[in-house]
Amino acid sequence: MSYITKPKVHHPALQQNAIGLTRRDYEGTITTLCAGCGHDSITAAIIQAFWDLSIPPHKVAKLSGIGCSSKTPAYFLREAHGFNSVHGRMPALVAGANAANRDIIYIGISGDGDSLSIGLGQLCHAIRRNVNVLYVLENNGVYGLTKGQFSASADPGSLSKKGEANTMDAIDGCLLALTLGATFVGRGFSGDKAQLVPMIKAGLRHKGFAFLDVISPCVTFNDHEGSTKSYGYTREHNVEVVQADFVPPASAITAEYEPGTVSNVMLHDGSWVRLRKVAADYDPTDRDLAYRHIRDRQKAGEVVTGLLYLSPDSKDLHDQSNTVSTPLTQLPYDTLCPGNDELQKLQKRFR
Amino acid sequence: MSYITKPKVHHPALQQNAIGLTRRDYEGTITTLCAGCGHDSITAAIIQAFWDLSIPPHKVAKLSGIGCSSKTPAYFLREAHGFNSVHGRMPALVAGANAANRDIIYIGISGDGDSLSIGLGQLCHAIRRNVNVLYVLENNGVYGLTKGQFSASADPGSLSKKGEANTMDAIDGCLLALTLGATFVGRGFSGDKAQLVPMIKAGLRHKGFAFLDVISPCVTFNDHEGSTKSYGYTREHNVEVVQADFVPPASAITAEYEPGTVSNVMLHDGSWVRLRKVAADYDPTDRDLAYRHIRDRQKAGEVVTGLLYLSPDSKDLHDQSNTVSTPLTQLPYDTLCPGNDELQKLQKRFR
Amino acid sequence: MDRVNNFAFKIATANGTGSASANGLIMQAIFRMGVPVTGKNVFPSNIQGLPTWYEIRVNRKGYTARTPDFDLMVAMNPATYQKDVTELRPGGWLVYDSTWPLDDTLVRPDVTSLGIPLAQMVNTAFKGVRERILMKNIAYAGALAGLLDMDAEIIRTLLAEKFSRKPALMDSNRTAIDLGYDYVKTHFPCPLPIRLAAMNETADSILIDGNTAAALGCLYAGATVGAWYPITPATSLMEAFKSFCQKYRVDPESKQNRFAILQAEDELAAVGMVIGASWAGARAFTPTAGPGISLMSEFIGLAYYAEVPAVIFDVQRTGPSTGMPTRTQQGDLMLCAYASHGDTRHICLYPSDPREAFEFAAASFDLAERFQTPVFVLSDLDIGMNDWMVPKLAWDDSYRPDRGKVLSAEELEGVKTFYRYLDVDGDGIAARTLPGISPKGAFFTRGSGHNRFGAYTEDGDEYVEVIDRIDRKIQQASRAVPAPVIRHAPGAKMGLVTIGGCHAACLEAIDILAADGVPLDYLRVRGFPFGADVTRFLEAHDINFIVEQNRDGQLRSLLMLETGVPIERLESVRYYGGFPMSANHVIAGVKAKLERAA
Amino acid sequence: MDRVNNFAFKIATANGTGSASANGLIMQAIFRMGVPVTGKNVFPSNIQGLPTWYEIRVNRKGYTARTPDFDLMVAMNPATYQKDVTELRPGGWLVYDSTWPLDDTLVRPDVTSLGIPLAQMVNTAFKGVRERILMKNIAYAGALAGLLDMDAEIIRTLLAEKFSRKPALMDSNRTAIDLGYDYVKTHFPCPLPIRLAAMNETADSILIDGNTAAALGCLYAGATVGAWYPITPATSLMEAFKSFCQKYRVDPESKQNRFAILQAEDELAAVGMVIGASWAGARAFTPTAGPGISLMSEFIGLAYYAEVPAVIFDVQRTGPSTGMPTRTQQGDLMLCAYASHGDTRHICLYPSDPREAFEFAAASFDLAERFQTPVFVLSDLDIGMNDWMVPKLAWDDSYRPDRGKVLSAEELEGVKTFYRYLDVDGDGIAARTLPGISPKGAFFTRGSGHNRFGAYTEDGDEYVEVIDRIDRKIQQASRAVPAPVIRHAPGAKMGLVTIGGCHAACLEAIDILAADGVPLDYLRVRGFPFGADVTRFLEAHDINFIVEQNRDGQLRSLLMLETGVPIERLESVRYYGGFPMSANHVIAGVKAKLERAA
Ligand SMILES: Cc1ncc(C[n+]2csc(CCOP(=O)(O)OP(=O)(O)O)c2C)c(N)n1
Ligand SMILES: Cc1ncc(C[n+]2csc(CCOP(=O)(O)OP(=O)(O)O)c2C)c(N)n1
Ligand code: SF4
Ligand code: SF4
Ligand SMILES: [Mg+2]
Ligand SMILES: [Mg+2]
């Protein structure tokens, strides 16, 4: 495919990549998310990754479902086609788009509600189909856009902003993906750009479904027990207004730490998450080992991060469907229509 | 709850259980499935299990989705309420019914298409919710009722009746259930009543979601490579009729074998399945061990059968919702309505 | 003209700044003064930073519809200065934060600007970012109190009530109120010509939103199972139901719940849970919005054909697709009436305000169980999420749930053989049974073809017999749903017909049009299928203006289909931009039609 | 009257006994004799053992509609003896297996019983259970050949063609044919009064089912992506498409596919894949039935509002809910026209037979891309799964796909800035772009509120501007969809209006009614939104009989809503028992109305 690069005058300070584009060229409209939302940090990492790889933005398609997370495709790659679709159904759109045009680089953005509740079935089957897409699950354990109900990835025992405890086990997207035979499974943290950017790049390069679970704290709604005063304050006001509408000003959480080590990260509400980065010598080619490692650390109250599994031989949707290497969208009509003579011939069958 | 037992004159030869009912009393209308269909064997095992447990049929509710498998609730427990609903959505119905009346014993019947394709999301969430039901997945690797397309549990490489190879990995219901934190996971074979009946009983007794994956060969549509002549014959006829409408007469496959051993079972089409029964000393209380065992044998080309996992402490939907022990359907109205005085009081809030 | 207790103002802020509490305080204070008031919260579909507005209309005559022109604007959001200032009527007042110089975009020669150094005052008075942001809102509330002559005593009482258990908060709120109040009193001629004066018009009323009221209806009707998937603007209905249950449905001894609320994984599951629970014998419901109804369509057809009760609240928002989730519309009228494939027809109720939301919510369970079918309660974002002034809710303690034909074990002993779909009474309604009651009561429920005995069938005549009976059954319901509200005007030749939340705007418009020499008879449909009185009304008028909030005239379509009244008699008047309908929309629409006719 | 080439017979067997091949053989033989013939396969929703029937009508005049009374019955299924024998007209013939004594239930004094020891003969001639079961069917085919005077040569040729590569099978089939043929020749006076005689009426026709024909339409239109979830009666459409692709769409060198068929996990995913593929620029489609349409509703609204092409085949079956999956109906007319929440309206095509299924399938892709919206092709089980005699299909090789307004990289260079929803040409259709073409072509697709520039909006006016344009756009399509078929009858004052597969029955009924002194003008709608000619026709007739196959008169509803023609002019004639409509249904319906009028 021929990449069109556009001449542009840039502020000299802005560094250019191999195809002469600056990070700015990979940005989108400005975010409408809460100040300090983890999702915005992920957006920044995505911009960095695409820039590093010198991918022409218009060769990318960015799709999403519905949710705060699913809004973020508007905030990167201005020059890429975007599709903010319906809740939980983005995997089907990507499968169809990818079947139609295999030359596009697909990135799907979703949330834990979008992926693990309403969209769980589609996610599982997109994994099975091994659709060639980087699937980023921006995981905050709540439904942000609908104001803080538990999602299926909320930790058991955690308290909602309304003060109710979650009674159910969390679905671990990585364990699920491994069980379904995913060919690429990774987990990151929105605040750890150093770890996240390389995983995004690896996922974009992967031929097949790259599942990337990114823990992405919700500033506004994942208050837990022992939360700040503002919490009591907002709850107080809940009584007399339709919805608590105060969002405390906050800034994004960051955490950079060494492979093999554990890092305790405090969330906006004062609660903690223990992140365990896979060791440098971790072997990501053994599916069962990956599963066991996640489970073992889980029991120790830790959340494993890093590139957890990478299939040595990944056969994507097109390999499986044995489609031609030319995108179906680019096949000339005359190579598709058998013509009238053939139509007359084949109708002998119907006499 | 008081069980109504009905006086009936029985053929002396028919043995009665603790509540004076014979196996006949646990039967339903006669099957309309193909002769030799594995599903009918499962129905027989279900009848046996309910009879053994002396459960009054009308204290049971049997629900299903859509498919040949989902038709079977009509073939057992004539005196139980039945609900043959819509495709893949039975888990939601059971959750609602169970929430409303916790005293009923619920059994849900589904197929691999019903559960692992269209119904996958609902199945996963019913497991998470730990709804108190015995969920029987009658697994034949195909869509029987729609004439033999692959289901998500079809083995990779297997050939459809139309001769196409399945390219995708099979979803293993048991691995999935374990990953989602199921509290009861078992696998049986329709032809192994000796193993199946006790597992059904255990599942009925379990407080929570009992997931039972039962391999149940489809006489008619799971033809594989190197299949009988009839196959070629029917395919030949495919050419000129809307659908191949010939079903070879067949009889159910049975296999009884010892714990810890492997049994090679030949399916109607001449293909083989290697069943590995868990050893007598197998410990079913370790979720991770169960997962590993299934995976290990899987790599050896074996399908593990038996009661694979049983959670020591299962909290079902009602434990989690902290509902009263009386079924909600039986609460007197005056215990539900606060009355007008209270209505007037509470409206002070709105002034 | 005299603007005392007859004006409207608007407060422009950014989402997430906590202005809702200040706005609520103002609403409540006016209400407590006995003055009729309405508030419309116009918020964005995000959580923080996007523009949000709160509109308050004060009207001594009690007109509660939204009005689009404003006498006063509190411009707190620079992002919308330009737009906001244009919405002021000439001669109006602009309140802005004079901590910074008046922005050019705000300058308008024909309005009076009232600058108040809100940020500055608040920053000196309070520490902590959070408190400063919040108290700035309370401060403008104080300013408005002074400018509009609110009863300071009432405000003090309200704060006292609200923060009785939080003295610290009470103090800061008082301080903030005084900051604004004192500043305007000393710097501006207070009160303005638009001002408040105590009345006695609200004593028997409450300020309540429709979702809360509907939740109360479910509570009082004895609903025990609620299943839902969060979606704006329906979310607060289930949240209110939950909080009421936590207060009134917890067993005092065991501390256990006499209710079960299931947060489903999606809307398909939510309605499935409702159908399952109703099938098992509970009163169950699910609140949702348009996208949810679309997803529930298959299940709705099952409940219709298998005849299982189900109550579904559709709090309508602007469609199609995701549309504008925080804007209102009446776009699901057709969908709900005929949802699902094949021949179906569903009972629908159309509340016009929170009080009817309460009453119809309760009634919906009786209808669903009596007719063994899904029942839709269609409100909308305006009714569901805004605070409306309505007469106090009342409950008749002699009420007992109408469970419809549900056979008890004893009754079953009486019948020889029970057949689920046999029309024994000839009223189109067959008796049902609940699981676990009696061996004689067992039957097999299915969405596939069945005959009157409940057996599977592929026989055409047996199939037809059952669906024809179901059709008769639903038609019966036209007599059981709430009757239309009808008002006759002396000398009226034409009619005005509307639905749901358009009520308020239509009543106001009718008065104005009457004064203009255009008297109109009035009908508001409240239930579907329509009754004979609806047909009669339409036929009695050569022209009926059909007023509704959707693009395609869906109410008009339903009226055409169900009454057979010719389209020439049905003139469509529509507004569907997402705001609640106001009298101007109705008047303009009617006049346009009349001119075209003339 | 002369019954040569003018009679109907029915074969009753059990599902799974392989009778389809025998029945197909008979159909084909009659067709090869040049005699017009139709076959209706009446099968159960299971795989083995339940009753199944095959109905064959021979009609020299070329009437192809189903007829419900039969001259001859082949009763092979004891389970349905009773019912089957009653369907014989007095004086008819009953063929049964005399291996066993004639069953009492089969005895009818006014019909002639012809016993043939099929089982016995077959069991002596063949070994192996399987072969015996199958050859019994071929044997009754042979018997019918003798009784009805089929051309034996033609049968031999057919077998030769069919089993050219399977000599063993050919022999046993020949033997079986002869068994039946010889037996009747020697035991009964052959041929019967109802008999065949060679004609030359089928030379330019084929026997084809609508799903196969539609699949060919997709193939020829250049569809490259098919996504589906299996469901009766739509399954065979995708299966046919797949087999055609395997024949015509495999690259000769690389042996790789120029198509992708995705078996989705459900219908929501299937339509999602189609939308995704169309958005990326492929021609994509999904075949389904009613339950699938219900499940697709949310996604359909997205495609409508975001303006993404999509082709959806609804092969209708008897609803509501699961209904009778192997019976036919026209029950999704309303659903498809207005599917999804909010204000929506969709282009629909209504083929009446397999030939139109082929043509409309191809046309649907042009319409979907031209109008950038979902297009429904509504056939039904009768059209989709039964073999119809239709004129040979033809393809115009000069055809080129109408991709609608899709800007190329070059065209984009020409425009200053590309805005997705800007109505540049004033025809309501804005240009779109495909991913990967050019940095200038990028836009953001969303189901949430957007303005004409494609930007997110919560502004009422911007929102209204876009959905009003979409409304105009869809209305335009009324001129692009296939025009209605209209036929005028001399002296006709009344009209008969129908849709889809009712065509055959209506044409036959019109001839009979005309002979009866009731001349009727005729119109068959073929596309939605309806064009002006439909309105004109309805208005031109005081009475229009609206003939359709559903309970609620859905075509009549659509006509009322879209043309505004008053209900008094629209008399509803319906049959919805699950069988294809026959002339009697139409005639009886029309006469009943006329009597009531008189
Ligand atoms: C069919 C449907 N149901 C419900 C909604 C309402 N809704 C919007 S976003 C959302 C959940 C979002 O949660 P998540 O995916 O975790 O995204 P987050 O906001 O947390 O990033 C819901 C339920 C919807 N838009 N569509
Ligand atoms: C919404 C919907 N889609 C498709 C169908 C058609 N359908 C009926 S059964 C079935 C698959 C059944 O497969 P499975 O669950 O494995 O049951 P089996 O027949 O193999 O026992 C399908 C796709 C349907 N009934 N409803
Ligand atoms: S609500 Fe939470 S998830 Fe949504 S934007 Fe705000 S912080 Fe992010
Ligand atoms: S088709 Fe297969 S699954 Fe269905 S009844 Fe026959 S054997 Fe059983
Ligand atoms: Mg989330
Ligand atoms: Mg199956």
JSON list of C-alpha atoms in Angstrom, two decimals, chain C residues 44-45 83 268 290-291 294-295 297-298 301-302 304-305 318-324 326-327 329 331-332 334-335 338 340-344 447-449 456-460 463-464 467-468 471 550-552 554 557 560-561 564 567-568 576-577, chain D residues 43-45 83 268 290-291 294-295 297-298 301-302 304-305 318-324 326-327 329 331-332 334-335 338 340-344 447-449 456-460 463-464 467-468 471 550-552 554 557 560-561 564 567-568 576-577:
[
{"chain": "C", "resi": 44, "resn": "PRO", "atom": "CA", "xyz": [-24.27, 16.74, 29.16]},
{"chain": "C", "resi": 45, "resn": "SER", "atom": "CA", "xyz": [-23.48, 13.11, 28.54]},
{"chain": "C", "resi": 83, "resn": "LYS", "atom": "CA", "xyz": [-24.60, 31.31, 23.72]},
{"chain": "C", "resi": 268, "resn": "LEU", "atom": "CA", "xyz": [-31.50, -8.84, 27.31]},
{"chain": "C", "resi": 290, "resn": "GLY", "atom": "CA", "xyz": [-34.66, 3.15, 23.98]},
{"chain": "C", "resi": 291, "resn": "PRO", "atom": "CA", "xyz": [-31.52, 1.11, 23.32]},
{"chain": "C", "resi": 294, "resn": "SER", "atom": "CA", "xyz": [-34.43, -2.59, 21.11]},
{"chain": "C", "resi": 295, "resn": "LEU", "atom": "CA", "xyz": [-32.28, -5.21, 22.80]},
{"chain": "C", "resi": 297, "resn": "SER", "atom": "CA", "xyz": [-37.34, -7.05, 21.57]},
{"chain": "C", "resi": 298, "resn": "GLU", "atom": "CA", "xyz": [-36.90, -10.80, 21.16]},
{"chain": "C", "resi": 301, "resn": "GLY", "atom": "CA", "xyz": [-42.20, -11.32, 21.87]},
{"chain": "C", "resi": 302, "resn": "LEU", "atom": "CA", "xyz": [-41.72, -14.43, 24.00]},
{"chain": "C", "resi": 304, "resn": "TYR", "atom": "CA", "xyz": [-46.36, -11.75, 24.63]},
{"chain": "C", "resi": 305, "resn": "TYR", "atom": "CA", "xyz": [-46.83, -15.14, 22.97]},
{"chain": "C", "resi": 318, "resn": "THR", "atom": "CA", "xyz": [-33.40, 11.37, 22.25]},
{"chain": "C", "resi": 319, "resn": "GLY", "atom": "CA", "xyz": [-32.85, 8.70, 19.60]},
{"chain": "C", "resi": 320, "resn": "PRO", "atom": "CA", "xyz": [-32.20, 7.03, 17.28]},
{"chain": "C", "resi": 321, "resn": "SER", "atom": "CA", "xyz": [-29.29, 4.82, 18.37]},
{"chain": "C", "resi": 322, "resn": "THR", "atom": "CA", "xyz": [-27.31, 6.36, 21.25]},
{"chain": "C", "resi": 323, "resn": "GLY", "atom": "CA", "xyz": [-28.68, 9.72, 20.16]},
{"chain": "C", "resi": 324, "resn": "MET", "atom": "CA", "xyz": [-28.51, 12.39, 22.85]},
{"chain": "C", "resi": 326, "resn": "THR", "atom": "CA", "xyz": [-29.19, 13.44, 28.28]},
{"chain": "C", "resi": 327, "resn": "ARG", "atom": "CA", "xyz": [-31.93, 15.00, 26.18]},
{"chain": "C", "resi": 329, "resn": "GLN", "atom": "CA", "xyz": [-37.91, 12.81, 23.44]},
{"chain": "C", "resi": 331, "resn": "GLY", "atom": "CA", "xyz": [-39.40, 8.48, 20.15]},
{"chain": "C", "resi": 332, "resn": "ASP", "atom": "CA", "xyz": [-40.29, 4.97, 21.27]},
{"chain": "C", "resi": 334, "resn": "MET", "atom": "CA", "xyz": [-44.33, 2.92, 17.93]},
{"chain": "C", "resi": 335, "resn": "LEU", "atom": "CA", "xyz": [-41.60, 0.55, 19.05]},
{"chain": "C", "resi": 338, "resn": "TYR", "atom": "CA", "xyz": [-45.61, -3.30, 18.49]},
{"chain": "C", "resi": 340, "resn": "SER", "atom": "CA", "xyz": [-40.76, -7.78, 18.44]},
{"chain": "C", "resi": 341, "resn": "HIS", "atom": "CA", "xyz": [-41.16, -9.73, 15.20]},
{"chain": "C", "resi": 342, "resn": "GLY", "atom": "CA", "xyz": [-44.40, -11.34, 14.12]},
{"chain": "C", "resi": 343, "resn": "ASP", "atom": "CA", "xyz": [-47.84, -10.08, 15.09]},
{"chain": "C", "resi": 344, "resn": "THR", "atom": "CA", "xyz": [-47.61, -8.44, 18.51]},
{"chain": "C", "resi": 447, "resn": "GLY", "atom": "CA", "xyz": [-42.40, -19.54, 22.53]},
{"chain": "C", "resi": 448, "resn": "SER", "atom": "CA", "xyz": [-42.96, -22.07, 19.77]},
{"chain": "C", "resi": 449, "resn": "GLY", "atom": "CA", "xyz": [-46.34, -22.96, 18.29]},
{"chain": "C", "resi": 456, "resn": "TYR", "atom": "CA", "xyz": [-46.66, -28.10, 20.90]},
{"chain": "C", "resi": 457, "resn": "THR", "atom": "CA", "xyz": [-48.31, -27.72, 17.52]},
{"chain": "C", "resi": 458, "resn": "GLU", "atom": "CA", "xyz": [-47.50, -27.09, 13.89]},
{"chain": "C", "resi": 459, "resn": "ASP", "atom": "CA", "xyz": [-51.18, -27.22, 12.97]},
{"chain": "C", "resi": 460, "resn": "GLY", "atom": "CA", "xyz": [-52.38, -23.99, 11.37]},
{"chain": "C", "resi": 463, "resn": "TYR", "atom": "CA", "xyz": [-51.97, -21.99, 16.07]},
{"chain": "C", "resi": 464, "resn": "VAL", "atom": "CA", "xyz": [-54.47, -19.43, 14.79]},
{"chain": "C", "resi": 467, "resn": "ILE", "atom": "CA", "xyz": [-52.97, -16.03, 18.61]},
{"chain": "C", "resi": 468, "resn": "ASP", "atom": "CA", "xyz": [-56.46, -14.82, 17.78]},
{"chain": "C", "resi": 471, "resn": "ASP", "atom": "CA", "xyz": [-55.36, -10.53, 20.09]},
{"chain": "C", "resi": 550, "resn": "ASN", "atom": "CA", "xyz": [-40.66, 13.00, 17.88]},
{"chain": "C", "resi": 551, "resn": "ARG", "atom": "CA", "xyz": [-39.80, 13.50, 14.23]},
{"chain": "C", "resi": 552, "resn": "ASP", "atom": "CA", "xyz": [-42.17, 11.03, 12.65]},
{"chain": "C", "resi": 554, "resn": "GLN", "atom": "CA", "xyz": [-45.56, 8.47, 16.11]},
{"chain": "C", "resi": 557, "resn": "SER", "atom": "CA", "xyz": [-49.39, 7.04, 13.47]},
{"chain": "C", "resi": 560, "resn": "MET", "atom": "CA", "xyz": [-54.38, 6.39, 12.54]},
{"chain": "C", "resi": 561, "resn": "LEU", "atom": "CA", "xyz": [-53.71, 2.70, 12.86]},
{"chain": "C", "resi": 564, "resn": "GLY", "atom": "CA", "xyz": [-58.92, 4.47, 11.57]},
{"chain": "C", "resi": 567, "resn": "ILE", "atom": "CA", "xyz": [-55.15, 11.59, 8.25]},
{"chain": "C", "resi": 568, "resn": "GLU", "atom": "CA", "xyz": [-56.88, 14.82, 7.11]},
{"chain": "C", "resi": 576, "resn": "TYR", "atom": "CA", "xyz": [-38.02, 17.04, 18.91]},
{"chain": "C", "resi": 577, "resn": "GLY", "atom": "CA", "xyz": [-34.87, 19.02, 19.59]},
{"chain": "D", "resi": 43, "resn": "PHE", "atom": "CA", "xyz": [-41.70, -30.18, 7.13]},
{"chain": "D", "resi": 44, "resn": "PRO", "atom": "CA", "xyz": [-41.56, -30.17, 10.93]},
{"chain": "D", "resi": 45, "resn": "SER", "atom": "CA", "xyz": [-39.17, -28.33, 13.22]},
{"chain": "D", "resi": 83, "resn": "LYS", "atom": "CA", "xyz": [-55.62, -36.44, 8.76]},
{"chain": "D", "resi": 268, "resn": "LEU", "atom": "CA", "xyz": [-26.27, -9.20, 17.02]},
{"chain": "D", "resi": 290, "resn": "GLY", "atom": "CA", "xyz": [-37.79, -12.78, 12.60]},
{"chain": "D", "resi": 291, "resn": "PRO", "atom": "CA", "xyz": [-35.99, -13.56, 15.85]},
{"chain": "D", "resi": 294, "resn": "SER", "atom": "CA", "xyz": [-35.51, -8.47, 16.79]},
{"chain": "D", "resi": 295, "resn": "LEU", "atom": "CA", "xyz": [-32.00, -9.09, 18.07]},
{"chain": "D", "resi": 297, "resn": "SER", "atom": "CA", "xyz": [-32.74, -3.93, 16.26]},
{"chain": "D", "resi": 298, "resn": "GLU", "atom": "CA", "xyz": [-30.21, -1.88, 18.22]},
{"chain": "D", "resi": 301, "resn": "GLY", "atom": "CA", "xyz": [-30.67, 1.93, 14.49]},
{"chain": "D", "resi": 302, "resn": "LEU", "atom": "CA", "xyz": [-26.94, 2.63, 14.57]},
{"chain": "D", "resi": 304, "resn": "TYR", "atom": "CA", "xyz": [-29.57, 4.11, 10.11]},
{"chain": "D", "resi": 305, "resn": "TYR", "atom": "CA", "xyz": [-28.34, 7.08, 12.15]},
{"chain": "D", "resi": 318, "resn": "THR", "atom": "CA", "xyz": [-44.49, -17.89, 11.45]},
{"chain": "D", "resi": 319, "resn": "GLY", "atom": "CA", "xyz": [-44.19, -15.73, 14.56]},
{"chain": "D", "resi": 320, "resn": "PRO", "atom": "CA", "xyz": [-44.36, -14.30, 17.13]},
{"chain": "D", "resi": 321, "resn": "SER", "atom": "CA", "xyz": [-41.36, -15.50, 19.16]},
{"chain": "D", "resi": 322, "resn": "THR", "atom": "CA", "xyz": [-40.08, -18.89, 18.00]},
{"chain": "D", "resi": 323, "resn": "GLY", "atom": "CA", "xyz": [-43.53, -19.50, 16.56]},
{"chain": "D", "resi": 324, "resn": "MET", "atom": "CA", "xyz": [-43.62, -22.20, 13.89]},
{"chain": "D", "resi": 326, "resn": "THR", "atom": "CA", "xyz": [-40.97, -24.38, 9.51]},
{"chain": "D", "resi": 327, "resn": "ARG", "atom": "CA", "xyz": [-44.14, -22.56, 8.48]},
{"chain": "D", "resi": 329, "resn": "GLN", "atom": "CA", "xyz": [-45.82, -15.95, 7.18]},
{"chain": "D", "resi": 331, "resn": "GLY", "atom": "CA", "xyz": [-45.26, -11.11, 9.95]},
{"chain": "D", "resi": 332, "resn": "ASP", "atom": "CA", "xyz": [-42.23, -8.83, 9.95]},
{"chain": "D", "resi": 334, "resn": "MET", "atom": "CA", "xyz": [-43.95, -3.48, 10.27]},
{"chain": "D", "resi": 335, "resn": "LEU", "atom": "CA", "xyz": [-40.85, -4.45, 12.23]},
{"chain": "D", "resi": 338, "resn": "TYR", "atom": "CA", "xyz": [-39.45, 0.89, 11.41]},
{"chain": "D", "resi": 340, "resn": "SER", "atom": "CA", "xyz": [-35.11, 0.10, 16.32]},
{"chain": "D", "resi": 341, "resn": "HIS", "atom": "CA", "xyz": [-35.94, 2.76, 18.91]},
{"chain": "D", "resi": 342, "resn": "GLY", "atom": "CA", "xyz": [-36.29, 6.43, 18.10]},
{"chain": "D", "resi": 343, "resn": "ASP", "atom": "CA", "xyz": [-37.39, 7.77, 14.73]},
{"chain": "D", "resi": 344, "resn": "THR", "atom": "CA", "xyz": [-36.28, 5.34, 12.03]},
{"chain": "D", "resi": 447, "resn": "GLY", "atom": "CA", "xyz": [-24.45, 6.67, 17.03]},
{"chain": "D", "resi": 448, "resn": "SER", "atom": "CA", "xyz": [-24.57, 9.61, 19.41]},
{"chain": "D", "resi": 449, "resn": "GLY", "atom": "CA", "xyz": [-25.74, 13.12, 18.48]},
{"chain": "D", "resi": 456, "resn": "TYR", "atom": "CA", "xyz": [-20.42, 15.40, 18.51]},
{"chain": "D", "resi": 457, "resn": "THR", "atom": "CA", "xyz": [-23.33, 17.62, 19.48]},
{"chain": "D", "resi": 458, "resn": "GLU", "atom": "CA", "xyz": [-25.96, 18.03, 22.16]},
{"chain": "D", "resi": 459, "resn": "ASP", "atom": "CA", "xyz": [-27.37, 21.08, 20.39]},
{"chain": "D", "resi": 460, "resn": "GLY", "atom": "CA", "xyz": [-31.00, 20.63, 19.43]},
{"chain": "D", "resi": 463, "resn": "TYR", "atom": "CA", "xyz": [-29.26, 17.39, 15.86]},
{"chain": "D", "resi": 464, "resn": "VAL", "atom": "CA", "xyz": [-32.54, 18.14, 14.09]},
{"chain": "D", "resi": 467, "resn": "ILE", "atom": "CA", "xyz": [-32.09, 13.62, 11.30]},
{"chain": "D", "resi": 468, "resn": "ASP", "atom": "CA", "xyz": [-34.36, 15.71, 9.08]},
{"chain": "D", "resi": 471, "resn": "ASP", "atom": "CA", "xyz": [-35.62, 11.51, 6.69]},
{"chain": "D", "resi": 550, "resn": "ASN", "atom": "CA", "xyz": [-50.28, -12.03, 8.91]},
{"chain": "D", "resi": 551, "resn": "ARG", "atom": "CA", "xyz": [-52.82, -11.56, 11.66]},
{"chain": "D", "resi": 552, "resn": "ASP", "atom": "CA", "xyz": [-52.68, -7.83, 12.07]},
{"chain": "D", "resi": 554, "resn": "GLN", "atom": "CA", "xyz": [-49.40, -5.19, 8.56]},
{"chain": "D", "resi": 557, "resn": "SER", "atom": "CA", "xyz": [-51.04, -0.63, 8.31]},
{"chain": "D", "resi": 560, "resn": "MET", "atom": "CA", "xyz": [-52.41, 3.66, 5.87]},
{"chain": "D", "resi": 561, "resn": "LEU", "atom": "CA", "xyz": [-49.39, 5.25, 7.50]},
{"chain": "D", "resi": 564, "resn": "GLY", "atom": "CA", "xyz": [-52.77, 8.39, 4.25]},
{"chain": "D", "resi": 567, "resn": "ILE", "atom": "CA", "xyz": [-59.15, 2.76, 6.19]},
{"chain": "D", "resi": 568, "resn": "GLU", "atom": "CA", "xyz": [-62.60, 2.52, 4.57]},
{"chain": "D", "resi": 576, "resn": "TYR", "atom": "CA", "xyz": [-51.86, -16.68, 8.45]},
{"chain": "D", "resi": 577, "resn": "GLY", "atom": "CA", "xyz": [-52.06, -20.36, 9.34]}
]
